[in-house]
Amino acid sequence: MTCGFGAIKGTRIYHGSLRDRRFASLARVQGPNVCGASKPVLDRSNLLTTTGLQSDTRLGQRQIRCPQTKQTLLRLIQTQYLCQHPMTKQLTSLQSWANQCLASAVVCLSCIALLVTSPADTAEARTHLTQDEISITELFRENTPSVVFITNLASRRDAYTLDMLEIPQGAGSGLIWDLSGHIVTNYHVIRGASELQVTLTGGAEHPAKIVGYDEDRDVAVLQLITTEGEPPLLHPTKLGDSAELLVGQKVFAIGNPFGLDHTLTSGIISGTGREISSGNTGRPIQDVIQTDAAINPGNSGGPLLDSDGNLIGINTAIYSPSGANSGVGFAIPVDIVRSSVDQIIRFGRVIRPILGISFAPDQSSEQLGVQGILVLDARKGGPAWKSGIKGTSRDKYGRLVLGDIITALNGKRVRTASDLYKLLDKCSIGDQVDMESATLLALLVSKALSISSKK
């Protein structure tokens, strides 16, 4: 042992070096040396007292010179004395109770601190998030209240009881357009519905009625029906601009895929100026946004947002052989949506220029070798009928007589139905247009007509 080190071994205290191993008999301890144990029996109790301990304490006839040994010896004697004192036991119990109270108070204060933590403190605590992640979480938090869940209910008669039941036949997403309670979604989400139910972010459910729809653009407008009492707190979507979108720009989609409410997916703009056909009328929708953000069944009608949280499109369709997301999704540009919604809110319908004709599908025209739009019928009183356009008919012998073939409009070549729709979308109601048509004998005829509105 090193000099100055004292250790208790059995009932003897060793001190000093290995060469000078001097020891002194201390005490005979009866039982374990812990609080509440048997009182130790000292060989010479008159030599050491619990009060007025002297630095020249002697053990037997030898003086303890090592200071460390003295300290150890005195501490041991004081401990044995205090453990037997009645007040010590009471103080020990009181200290244990105080420690338990203190621990409970710390837990309560921790819970209160969590409850009263401010958003700024929470944001500061999330130091592990990158700046990009913080921006995305803030975008989701700010725009989630603007997205709703729409359930399409259909009335069916029970085969056994003959009772009329409301059965969900479809669901989708929608967005709050304004503070008046107008909800914008896809037309195919609410098609064939007998009743509609809109679920807001907080879980409140409200019935809704159809204000109007644009089948050609797959856009529909609903009106929330609120009961008596305090109206729901609405958070309209911030409208953006889709005219100058760039490929590679980051976008975010919020919706309710497969009924999972308020799901956020992200991606980029994969392409602009795409064209898809309306699943309702077959009429082409132009300037559609293509994105690789995950869009699944249930996302239809939900918003497509830019990095600032502004609405740039409404998710409407995906290209997938399986029906699930394959990385090719389409959204109707907000500029087209805004045009249709404004007319629906004002007039209850979309007023769009038409020629007043029905024509053959492109595939049928190709099979007949026709280059252009083959007119099947010109509605009586319509612009085309007034201009002398003739539809397809049969002669008195039952033979098929093909009608006029529209080849150009306002000097622009027309080969397919998509070409015709694109040119008509650039016209306004009442405009005069020059239309070139040909008969089966390839006689080119130029006619002027006034465009009427679609009713």
mmCIF file of N, CA, C and O in Angstrom, residues 183-262:
data_model
loop_
_atom_site.group_PDB
_atom_site.id
_atom_site.type_symbol
_atom_site.label_atom_id
_atom_site.label_comp_id
_atom_site.label_asym_id
_atom_site.label_seq_id
_atom_site.Cartn_x
_atom_site.Cartn_y
_atom_site.Cartn_z
ATOM 1 N N ILE A 183 -66.179 25.006 -53.331
ATOM 2 C CA ILE A 183 -65.179 23.938 -53.370
ATOM 3 C C ILE A 183 -64.967 23.555 -54.833
ATOM 4 O O ILE A 183 -65.930 23.316 -55.566
ATOM 5 N N VAL A 184 -63.706 23.488 -55.260
ATOM 6 C CA VAL A 184 -63.368 23.131 -56.641
ATOM 7 C C VAL A 184 -62.754 21.740 -56.649
ATOM 8 O O VAL A 184 -61.883 21.422 -55.825
ATOM 9 N N THR A 185 -63.206 20.901 -57.562
ATOM 10 C CA THR A 185 -62.693 19.550 -57.702
ATOM 11 C C THR A 185 -62.815 19.117 -59.160
ATOM 12 O O THR A 185 -63.196 19.918 -60.024
ATOM 13 N N ASN A 186 -62.517 17.854 -59.425
ATOM 14 C CA ASN A 186 -62.710 17.307 -60.778
ATOM 15 C C ASN A 186 -64.160 16.888 -60.973
ATOM 16 O O ASN A 186 -64.815 16.432 -60.021
ATOM 17 N N TYR A 187 -64.628 17.003 -62.208
ATOM 18 C CA TYR A 187 -65.997 16.592 -62.482
ATOM 19 C C TYR A 187 -66.164 15.090 -62.303
ATOM 20 O O TYR A 187 -67.204 14.621 -61.811
ATOM 21 N N HIS A 188 -65.142 14.306 -62.670
ATOM 22 C CA HIS A 188 -65.301 12.849 -62.572
ATOM 23 C C HIS A 188 -65.364 12.387 -61.108
ATOM 24 O O HIS A 188 -65.759 11.246 -60.840
ATOM 25 N N VAL A 189 -64.984 13.241 -60.143
ATOM 26 C CA VAL A 189 -65.097 12.885 -58.732
ATOM 27 C C VAL A 189 -66.549 12.905 -58.275
ATOM 28 O O VAL A 189 -66.962 12.071 -57.464
ATOM 29 N N ILE A 190 -67.351 13.834 -58.817
ATOM 30 C CA ILE A 190 -68.732 13.988 -58.347
ATOM 31 C C ILE A 190 -69.753 13.500 -59.375
ATOM 32 O O ILE A 190 -70.958 13.639 -59.160
ATOM 33 N N ARG A 191 -69.288 12.930 -60.470
ATOM 34 C CA ARG A 191 -70.210 12.483 -61.522
ATOM 35 C C ARG A 191 -71.131 11.378 -61.000
ATOM 36 O O ARG A 191 -70.695 10.420 -60.369
ATOM 37 N N GLY A 192 -72.414 11.525 -61.284
ATOM 38 C CA GLY A 192 -73.391 10.518 -60.897
ATOM 39 C C GLY A 192 -73.760 10.512 -59.428
ATOM 40 O O GLY A 192 -74.379 9.559 -58.956
ATOM 41 N N ALA A 193 -73.417 11.577 -58.711
ATOM 42 C CA ALA A 193 -73.691 11.600 -57.272
ATOM 43 C C ALA A 193 -75.122 12.046 -57.001
ATOM 44 O O ALA A 193 -75.628 12.963 -57.641
ATOM 45 N N SER A 194 -75.762 11.379 -56.054
ATOM 46 C CA SER A 194 -77.067 11.841 -55.578
ATOM 47 C C SER A 194 -76.899 12.806 -54.414
ATOM 48 O O SER A 194 -77.697 13.724 -54.239
ATOM 49 N N GLU A 195 -75.854 12.598 -53.624
ATOM 50 C CA GLU A 195 -75.500 13.509 -52.541
ATOM 51 C C GLU A 195 -73.990 13.549 -52.413
ATOM 52 O O GLU A 195 -73.292 12.593 -52.775
ATOM 53 N N LEU A 196 -73.501 14.669 -51.880
ATOM 54 C CA LEU A 196 -72.059 14.849 -51.700
ATOM 55 C C LEU A 196 -71.779 15.240 -50.256
ATOM 56 O O LEU A 196 -72.538 16.006 -49.648
ATOM 57 N N GLN A 197 -70.682 14.722 -49.748
ATOM 58 C CA GLN A 197 -70.273 15.038 -48.383
ATOM 59 C C GLN A 197 -68.827 15.533 -48.402
ATOM 60 O O GLN A 197 -67.955 14.885 -48.978
ATOM 61 N N VAL A 198 -68.599 16.681 -47.780
ATOM 62 C CA VAL A 198 -67.271 17.303 -47.755
ATOM 63 C C VAL A 198 -66.752 17.266 -46.320
ATOM 64 O O VAL A 198 -67.434 17.702 -45.390
ATOM 65 N N THR A 199 -65.544 16.747 -46.159
ATOM 66 C CA THR A 199 -64.897 16.676 -44.852
ATOM 67 C C THR A 199 -63.749 17.679 -44.809
ATOM 68 O O THR A 199 -62.834 17.605 -45.632
ATOM 69 N N LEU A 200 -63.815 18.594 -43.847
ATOM 70 C CA LEU A 200 -62.773 19.606 -43.698
ATOM 71 C C LEU A 200 -61.602 19.045 -42.892
ATOM 72 O O LEU A 200 -61.643 17.919 -42.399
ATOM 73 N N THR A 201 -60.565 19.875 -42.746
ATOM 74 C CA THR A 201 -59.346 19.421 -42.086
ATOM 75 C C THR A 201 -59.593 18.992 -40.655
ATOM 76 O O THR A 201 -59.070 17.985 -40.193
ATOM 77 N N GLY A 202 -60.399 19.718 -39.919
ATOM 78 C CA GLY A 202 -60.656 19.382 -38.529
ATOM 79 C C GLY A 202 -61.529 18.167 -38.327
ATOM 80 O O GLY A 202 -61.767 17.754 -37.193
ATOM 81 N N GLY A 203 -62.054 17.582 -39.413
ATOM 82 C CA GLY A 203 -62.927 16.424 -39.313
ATOM 83 C C GLY A 203 -64.400 16.749 -39.417
ATOM 84 O O GLY A 203 -65.229 15.836 -39.440
ATOM 85 N N ALA A 204 -64.743 18.044 -39.485
ATOM 86 C CA ALA A 204 -66.153 18.432 -39.611
ATOM 87 C C ALA A 204 -66.682 18.032 -40.988
ATOM 88 O O ALA A 204 -66.037 18.276 -42.010
ATOM 89 N N GLU A 205 -67.862 17.437 -41.013
ATOM 90 C CA GLU A 205 -68.481 16.975 -42.254
ATOM 91 C C GLU A 205 -69.670 17.864 -42.593
ATOM 92 O O GLU A 205 -70.492 18.168 -41.723
ATOM 93 N N HIS A 206 -69.753 18.257 -43.856
ATOM 94 C CA HIS A 206 -70.827 19.120 -44.326
ATOM 95 C C HIS A 206 -71.352 18.594 -45.661
ATOM 96 O O HIS A 206 -70.566 18.156 -46.514
ATOM 97 N N PRO A 207 -72.656 18.640 -45.864
ATOM 98 C CA PRO A 207 -73.194 18.317 -47.190
ATOM 99 C C PRO A 207 -72.858 19.431 -48.175
ATOM 100 O O PRO A 207 -72.565 20.566 -47.773
ATOM 101 N N ALA A 208 -72.894 19.120 -49.445
ATOM 102 C CA ALA A 208 -72.580 20.103 -50.476
ATOM 103 C C ALA A 208 -73.487 19.879 -51.677
ATOM 104 O O ALA A 208 -73.956 18.764 -51.925
ATOM 105 N N LYS A 209 -73.742 20.950 -52.408
ATOM 106 C CA LYS A 209 -74.532 20.860 -53.628
ATOM 107 C C LYS A 209 -73.674 21.282 -54.815
ATOM 108 O O LYS A 209 -72.674 22.005 -54.663
ATOM 109 N N ILE A 210 -74.066 20.826 -55.999
ATOM 110 C CA ILE A 210 -73.315 21.131 -57.219
ATOM 111 C C ILE A 210 -73.772 22.485 -57.761
ATOM 112 O O ILE A 210 -74.958 22.686 -58.041
ATOM 113 N N VAL A 211 -72.825 23.406 -57.910
ATOM 114 C CA VAL A 211 -73.124 24.710 -58.499
ATOM 115 C C VAL A 211 -73.110 24.606 -60.015
ATOM 116 O O VAL A 211 -73.964 25.152 -60.710
ATOM 117 N N GLY A 212 -72.139 23.892 -60.545
ATOM 118 C CA GLY A 212 -72.005 23.714 -61.993
ATOM 119 C C GLY A 212 -70.732 22.956 -62.285
ATOM 120 O O GLY A 212 -69.912 22.693 -61.403
ATOM 121 N N TYR A 213 -70.547 22.619 -63.537
ATOM 122 C CA TYR A 213 -69.357 21.861 -63.920
ATOM 123 C C TYR A 213 -69.022 22.108 -65.381
ATOM 124 O O TYR A 213 -69.856 22.569 -66.172
ATOM 125 N N ASP A 214 -67.783 21.810 -65.708
ATOM 126 C CA ASP A 214 -67.284 21.907 -67.077
ATOM 127 C C ASP A 214 -66.752 20.528 -67.448
ATOM 128 O O ASP A 214 -65.631 20.159 -67.089
ATOM 129 N N GLU A 215 -67.573 19.741 -68.142
ATOM 130 C CA GLU A 215 -67.179 18.385 -68.500
ATOM 131 C C GLU A 215 -65.943 18.365 -69.386
ATOM 132 O O GLU A 215 -65.095 17.476 -69.262
ATOM 133 N N ASP A 216 -65.852 19.322 -70.291
ATOM 134 C CA ASP A 216 -64.728 19.331 -71.229
ATOM 135 C C ASP A 216 -63.395 19.560 -70.532
ATOM 136 O O ASP A 216 -62.352 19.099 -70.999
ATOM 137 N N ARG A 217 -63.403 20.289 -69.421
ATOM 138 C CA ARG A 217 -62.169 20.583 -68.690
ATOM 139 C C ARG A 217 -62.059 19.774 -67.401
ATOM 140 O O ARG A 217 -61.095 19.928 -66.664
ATOM 141 N N ASP A 218 -63.043 18.918 -67.136
ATOM 142 C CA ASP A 218 -63.056 18.083 -65.937
ATOM 143 C C ASP A 218 -62.975 18.936 -64.672
ATOM 144 O O ASP A 218 -62.214 18.639 -63.745
ATOM 145 N N VAL A 219 -63.775 19.992 -64.628
ATOM 146 C CA VAL A 219 -63.796 20.901 -63.481
ATOM 147 C C VAL A 219 -65.227 20.986 -62.963
ATOM 148 O O VAL A 219 -66.182 21.074 -63.743
ATOM 149 N N ALA A 220 -65.377 20.950 -61.640
ATOM 150 C CA ALA A 220 -66.689 21.089 -61.015
ATOM 151 C C ALA A 220 -66.571 22.009 -59.810
ATOM 152 O O ALA A 220 -65.525 22.077 -59.159
ATOM 153 N N VAL A 221 -67.666 22.728 -59.520
ATOM 154 C CA VAL A 221 -67.715 23.654 -58.389
ATOM 155 C C VAL A 221 -68.864 23.230 -57.479
ATOM 156 O O VAL A 221 -69.995 23.036 -57.941
ATOM 157 N N LEU A 222 -68.557 23.097 -56.182
ATOM 158 C CA LEU A 222 -69.551 22.738 -55.179
ATOM 159 C C LEU A 222 -69.758 23.905 -54.229
ATOM 160 O O LEU A 222 -68.924 24.804 -54.133
ATOM 161 N N GLN A 223 -70.884 23.876 -53.515
ATOM 162 C CA GLN A 223 -71.177 24.884 -52.498
ATOM 163 C C GLN A 223 -71.451 24.171 -51.186
ATOM 164 O O GLN A 223 -72.320 23.305 -51.096
ATOM 165 N N LEU A 224 -70.673 24.520 -50.145
ATOM 166 C CA LEU A 224 -70.895 23.932 -48.833
ATOM 167 C C LEU A 224 -72.257 24.350 -48.289
ATOM 168 O O LEU A 224 -72.657 25.506 -48.412
ATOM 169 N N ILE A 225 -72.957 23.420 -47.682
ATOM 170 C CA ILE A 225 -74.226 23.696 -47.023
ATOM 171 C C ILE A 225 -73.972 23.626 -45.526
ATOM 172 O O ILE A 225 -73.715 22.543 -44.972
ATOM 173 N N THR A 226 -74.017 24.756 -44.874
ATOM 174 C CA THR A 226 -73.750 24.806 -43.435
ATOM 175 C C THR A 226 -75.062 24.874 -42.669
ATOM 176 O O THR A 226 -76.009 25.522 -43.101
ATOM 177 N N THR A 227 -75.088 24.215 -41.532
ATOM 178 C CA THR A 227 -76.273 24.235 -40.683
ATOM 179 C C THR A 227 -76.288 25.514 -39.858
ATOM 180 O O THR A 227 -75.344 26.311 -39.888
ATOM 181 N N GLU A 228 -77.362 25.703 -39.132
ATOM 182 C CA GLU A 228 -77.469 26.895 -38.303
ATOM 183 C C GLU A 228 -76.400 26.882 -37.211
ATOM 184 O O GLU A 228 -76.067 25.847 -36.658
ATOM 185 N N GLY A 229 -75.895 28.032 -36.921
ATOM 186 C CA GLY A 229 -74.835 28.146 -35.929
ATOM 187 C C GLY A 229 -73.615 28.820 -36.530
ATOM 188 O O GLY A 229 -73.689 29.483 -37.582
ATOM 189 N N GLU A 230 -72.506 28.640 -35.892
ATOM 190 C CA GLU A 230 -71.278 29.291 -36.331
ATOM 191 C C GLU A 230 -70.778 28.633 -37.609
ATOM 192 O O GLU A 230 -70.616 27.408 -37.675
ATOM 193 N N PRO A 231 -70.531 29.394 -38.682
ATOM 194 C CA PRO A 231 -70.045 28.812 -39.935
ATOM 195 C C PRO A 231 -68.628 28.289 -39.766
ATOM 196 O O PRO A 231 -67.875 28.748 -38.906
ATOM 197 N N PRO A 232 -68.243 27.310 -40.570
ATOM 198 C CA PRO A 232 -66.892 26.753 -40.445
ATOM 199 C C PRO A 232 -65.833 27.769 -40.856
ATOM 200 O O PRO A 232 -66.065 28.639 -41.695
ATOM 201 N N LEU A 233 -64.674 27.651 -40.247
ATOM 202 C CA LEU A 233 -63.552 28.522 -40.573
ATOM 203 C C LEU A 233 -62.885 27.992 -41.834
ATOM 204 O O LEU A 233 -62.368 26.869 -41.852
ATOM 205 N N LEU A 234 -62.904 28.785 -42.897
ATOM 206 C CA LEU A 234 -62.390 28.356 -44.201
ATOM 207 C C LEU A 234 -61.047 29.013 -44.491
ATOM 208 O O LEU A 234 -60.813 30.159 -44.122
ATOM 209 N N HIS A 235 -60.189 28.267 -45.174
ATOM 210 C CA HIS A 235 -58.873 28.764 -45.576
ATOM 211 C C HIS A 235 -58.742 28.599 -47.085
ATOM 212 O O HIS A 235 -58.351 27.527 -47.563
ATOM 213 N N PRO A 236 -59.085 29.625 -47.869
ATOM 214 C CA PRO A 236 -59.002 29.509 -49.331
ATOM 215 C C PRO A 236 -57.570 29.276 -49.811
ATOM 216 O O PRO A 236 -56.595 29.698 -49.181
ATOM 217 N N THR A 237 -57.463 28.599 -50.931
ATOM 218 C CA THR A 237 -56.164 28.334 -51.541
ATOM 219 C C THR A 237 -55.614 29.594 -52.196
ATOM 220 O O THR A 237 -56.359 30.360 -52.809
ATOM 221 N N LYS A 238 -54.313 29.788 -52.070
ATOM 222 C CA LYS A 238 -53.665 30.920 -52.737
ATOM 223 C C LYS A 238 -53.469 30.577 -54.214
ATOM 224 O O LYS A 238 -52.837 29.572 -54.543
ATOM 225 N N LEU A 239 -54.028 31.398 -55.100
ATOM 226 C CA LEU A 239 -53.956 31.133 -56.532
ATOM 227 C C LEU A 239 -52.651 31.657 -57.103
ATOM 228 O O LEU A 239 -52.198 32.752 -56.771
ATOM 229 N N GLY A 240 -52.037 30.855 -57.965
ATOM 230 C CA GLY A 240 -50.799 31.231 -58.616
ATOM 231 C C GLY A 240 -51.001 31.467 -60.096
ATOM 232 O O GLY A 240 -52.101 31.805 -60.552
ATOM 233 N N ASP A 241 -49.956 31.261 -60.866
ATOM 234 C CA ASP A 241 -49.979 31.491 -62.313
ATOM 235 C C ASP A 241 -49.302 30.307 -62.980
ATOM 236 O O ASP A 241 -48.222 29.874 -62.568
ATOM 237 N N SER A 242 -49.932 29.768 -64.017
ATOM 238 C CA SER A 242 -49.374 28.610 -64.725
ATOM 239 C C SER A 242 -48.824 28.968 -66.095
ATOM 240 O O SER A 242 -48.444 28.079 -66.853
ATOM 241 N N ALA A 243 -48.745 30.252 -66.420
ATOM 242 C CA ALA A 243 -48.307 30.654 -67.757
ATOM 243 C C ALA A 243 -46.806 30.487 -67.966
ATOM 244 O O ALA A 243 -46.357 30.219 -69.088
ATOM 245 N N GLU A 244 -46.014 30.640 -66.909
ATOM 246 C CA GLU A 244 -44.563 30.639 -67.067
ATOM 247 C C GLU A 244 -43.901 29.543 -66.242
ATOM 248 O O GLU A 244 -42.827 29.737 -65.673
ATOM 249 N N LEU A 245 -44.510 28.388 -66.192
ATOM 250 C CA LEU A 245 -43.917 27.262 -65.476
ATOM 251 C C LEU A 245 -42.747 26.684 -66.278
ATOM 252 O O LEU A 245 -42.769 26.680 -67.517
ATOM 253 N N LEU A 246 -41.753 26.187 -65.561
ATOM 254 C CA LEU A 246 -40.554 25.658 -66.198
ATOM 255 C C LEU A 246 -40.376 24.186 -65.840
ATOM 256 O O LEU A 246 -40.678 23.756 -64.727
ATOM 257 N N VAL A 247 -39.879 23.422 -66.807
ATOM 258 C CA VAL A 247 -39.578 22.021 -66.554
ATOM 259 C C VAL A 247 -38.428 21.935 -65.545
ATOM 260 O O VAL A 247 -37.424 22.632 -65.670
ATOM 261 N N GLY A 248 -38.594 21.098 -64.542
ATOM 262 C CA GLY A 248 -37.605 20.981 -63.478
ATOM 263 C C GLY A 248 -37.994 21.733 -62.229
ATOM 264 O O GLY A 248 -37.363 21.557 -61.175
ATOM 265 N N GLN A 249 -39.033 22.567 -62.317
ATOM 266 C CA GLN A 249 -39.498 23.326 -61.157
ATOM 267 C C GLN A 249 -40.107 22.377 -60.136
ATOM 268 O O GLN A 249 -40.818 21.436 -60.478
ATOM 269 N N LYS A 250 -39.824 22.606 -58.847
ATOM 270 C CA LYS A 250 -40.312 21.734 -57.791
ATOM 271 C C LYS A 250 -41.791 21.982 -57.525
ATOM 272 O O LYS A 250 -42.227 23.135 -57.465
ATOM 273 N N VAL A 251 -42.547 20.899 -57.348
ATOM 274 C CA VAL A 251 -43.986 20.998 -57.094
ATOM 275 C C VAL A 251 -44.368 20.029 -55.979
ATOM 276 O O VAL A 251 -43.645 19.069 -55.679
ATOM 277 N N PHE A 252 -45.546 20.282 -55.375
ATOM 278 C CA PHE A 252 -46.039 19.471 -54.272
ATOM 279 C C PHE A 252 -47.525 19.191 -54.494
ATOM 280 O O PHE A 252 -48.271 20.076 -54.890
ATOM 281 N N ALA A 253 -47.921 17.958 -54.226
ATOM 282 C CA ALA A 253 -49.320 17.545 -54.365
ATOM 283 C C ALA A 253 -49.860 17.134 -52.999
ATOM 284 O O ALA A 253 -49.212 16.375 -52.271
ATOM 285 N N ILE A 254 -51.027 17.657 -52.653
ATOM 286 C CA ILE A 254 -51.704 17.297 -51.402
ATOM 287 C C ILE A 254 -53.064 16.718 -51.763
ATOM 288 O O ILE A 254 -53.801 17.298 -52.561
ATOM 289 N N GLY A 255 -53.375 15.589 -51.170
ATOM 290 C CA GLY A 255 -54.657 14.963 -51.469
ATOM 291 C C GLY A 255 -54.967 13.852 -50.485
ATOM 292 O O GLY A 255 -54.367 13.744 -49.411
ATOM 293 N N ASN A 256 -55.911 13.009 -50.872
ATOM 294 C CA ASN A 256 -56.378 11.918 -50.021
ATOM 295 C C ASN A 256 -56.316 10.596 -50.787
ATOM 296 O O ASN A 256 -57.357 9.990 -51.068
ATOM 297 N N PRO A 257 -55.118 10.142 -51.142
ATOM 298 C CA PRO A 257 -55.040 8.895 -51.915
ATOM 299 C C PRO A 257 -55.490 7.698 -51.106
ATOM 300 O O PRO A 257 -55.082 7.512 -49.963
ATOM 301 N N PHE A 258 -56.352 6.877 -51.711
ATOM 302 C CA PHE A 258 -56.867 5.669 -51.072
ATOM 303 C C PHE A 258 -57.523 5.973 -49.721
ATOM 304 O O PHE A 258 -57.519 5.132 -48.817
ATOM 305 N N GLY A 259 -58.066 7.187 -49.579
ATOM 306 C CA GLY A 259 -58.735 7.561 -48.354
ATOM 307 C C GLY A 259 -57.809 8.010 -47.238
ATOM 308 O O GLY A 259 -58.278 8.307 -46.138
ATOM 309 N N LEU A 260 -56.509 8.070 -47.487
ATOM 310 C CA LEU A 260 -55.551 8.530 -46.476
ATOM 311 C C LEU A 260 -55.501 10.050 -46.535
ATOM 312 O O LEU A 260 -54.894 10.634 -47.434
ATOM 313 N N ASP A 261 -56.134 10.690 -45.543
ATOM 314 C CA ASP A 261 -56.346 12.124 -45.642
ATOM 315 C C ASP A 261 -55.045 12.912 -45.529
ATOM 316 O O ASP A 261 -54.150 12.570 -44.767
ATOM 317 N N HIS A 262 -54.981 13.967 -46.314
ATOM 318 C CA HIS A 262 -53.911 14.951 -46.292
ATOM 319 C C HIS A 262 -52.526 14.308 -46.404
ATOM 320 O O HIS A 262 -51.734 14.301 -45.463
#
